[in-house]
Amino acid sequence: VQLQASGGGLVQFGGSLRLSCAASGNIHHIVVMGWYRQAPGKQRELVATITQSDETNYSDSVKGRFTVSRDNTKRAVYLQMNSLKVEDTAVYYCHAVLVLVTDIGPRQLWGQGTLVTVSS
């Protein structure tokens, strides 16, 4: 079971990027998916999450600029990032709370991280 993220890169201030993350493995269902980020010297923080019923939650720092979405058939989550700022520079981690076919309860899973660098 794994989360595979992609889409990071270098972008100029005010630009846009789209991150993608797909889950694979013996998964029964995914409760919530989302994105966290960790800037150099800082703790990992929530960016955005989305539930199976498409309820979303955003950090105040990205509200109005970032949009999280998911495709349940593909077991994927996306993060559209617009109006990027230098302070958005970080490693972005995909996260999921899911239940495996063999599980009796949910577990957390993290992706490998993808670097987003915003230049001024």
Short mmCIF file of N, CA, C and O in Angstrom, two decimals, residues 18 21 30 33 50 54 69-78:
data_model
loop_
_atom_site.label_atom_id
_atom_site.label_comp_id
_atom_site.label_asym_id
_atom_site.label_seq_id
_atom_site.Cartn_x
_atom_site.Cartn_y
_atom_site.Cartn_z
N ARG A 18 -0.08 22.14 -9.93
CA ARG A 18 -1.08 21.16 -9.54
C ARG A 18 -0.36 19.90 -9.07
O ARG A 18 0.42 19.30 -9.81
N CYS A 21 -1.82 12.88 -6.33
CA CYS A 21 -1.41 11.78 -5.47
C CYS A 21 -2.40 10.64 -5.65
O CYS A 21 -3.62 10.86 -5.60
N ILE A 30 -11.08 4.76 1.32
CA ILE A 30 -10.28 5.85 1.85
C ILE A 30 -11.21 6.84 2.52
O ILE A 30 -12.13 7.36 1.89
N MET A 33 -8.43 12.16 2.42
CA MET A 33 -7.14 12.38 1.77
C MET A 33 -6.80 13.85 1.87
O MET A 33 -7.70 14.70 2.04
N ILE A 50 -9.78 16.49 2.27
CA ILE A 50 -11.08 16.28 1.66
C ILE A 50 -11.57 14.89 2.03
O ILE A 50 -10.82 13.92 1.96
N ASP A 54 -16.64 14.71 0.06
CA ASP A 54 -16.16 15.98 -0.51
C ASP A 54 -16.24 17.16 0.45
O ASP A 54 -16.31 18.31 0.01
N SER A 69 -9.17 18.48 -4.34
CA SER A 69 -10.24 17.68 -4.94
C SER A 69 -9.80 16.22 -4.94
O SER A 69 -8.62 15.92 -4.72
N ARG A 70 -10.73 15.33 -5.18
CA ARG A 70 -10.38 13.92 -5.22
C ARG A 70 -11.22 13.20 -6.26
O ARG A 70 -12.30 13.63 -6.62
N ASP A 71 -10.67 12.09 -6.70
CA ASP A 71 -11.36 11.20 -7.62
C ASP A 71 -11.40 9.84 -6.95
O ASP A 71 -10.38 9.14 -6.89
N ASN A 72 -12.54 9.47 -6.41
CA ASN A 72 -12.64 8.23 -5.64
C ASN A 72 -12.41 7.00 -6.51
O ASN A 72 -11.90 5.99 -6.03
N THR A 73 -12.79 7.07 -7.77
CA THR A 73 -12.60 5.91 -8.64
C THR A 73 -11.12 5.65 -8.90
O THR A 73 -10.71 4.52 -9.12
N LYS A 74 -10.33 6.72 -8.90
CA LYS A 74 -8.89 6.59 -9.12
C LYS A 74 -8.11 6.57 -7.81
O LYS A 74 -6.88 6.45 -7.83
N ARG A 75 -8.82 6.71 -6.70
CA ARG A 75 -8.16 6.78 -5.39
C ARG A 75 -7.10 7.88 -5.39
O ARG A 75 -5.98 7.68 -4.93
N ALA A 76 -7.46 9.01 -5.94
CA ALA A 76 -6.51 10.10 -6.11
C ALA A 76 -6.99 11.38 -5.45
O ALA A 76 -8.21 11.61 -5.31
N VAL A 77 -6.04 12.19 -5.06
CA VAL A 77 -6.31 13.51 -4.53
C VAL A 77 -5.43 14.51 -5.25
O VAL A 77 -4.30 14.18 -5.65
N TYR A 78 -5.96 15.72 -5.44
CA TYR A 78 -5.25 16.74 -6.19
C TYR A 78 -5.21 18.03 -5.38
O TYR A 78 -6.10 18.29 -4.56
#
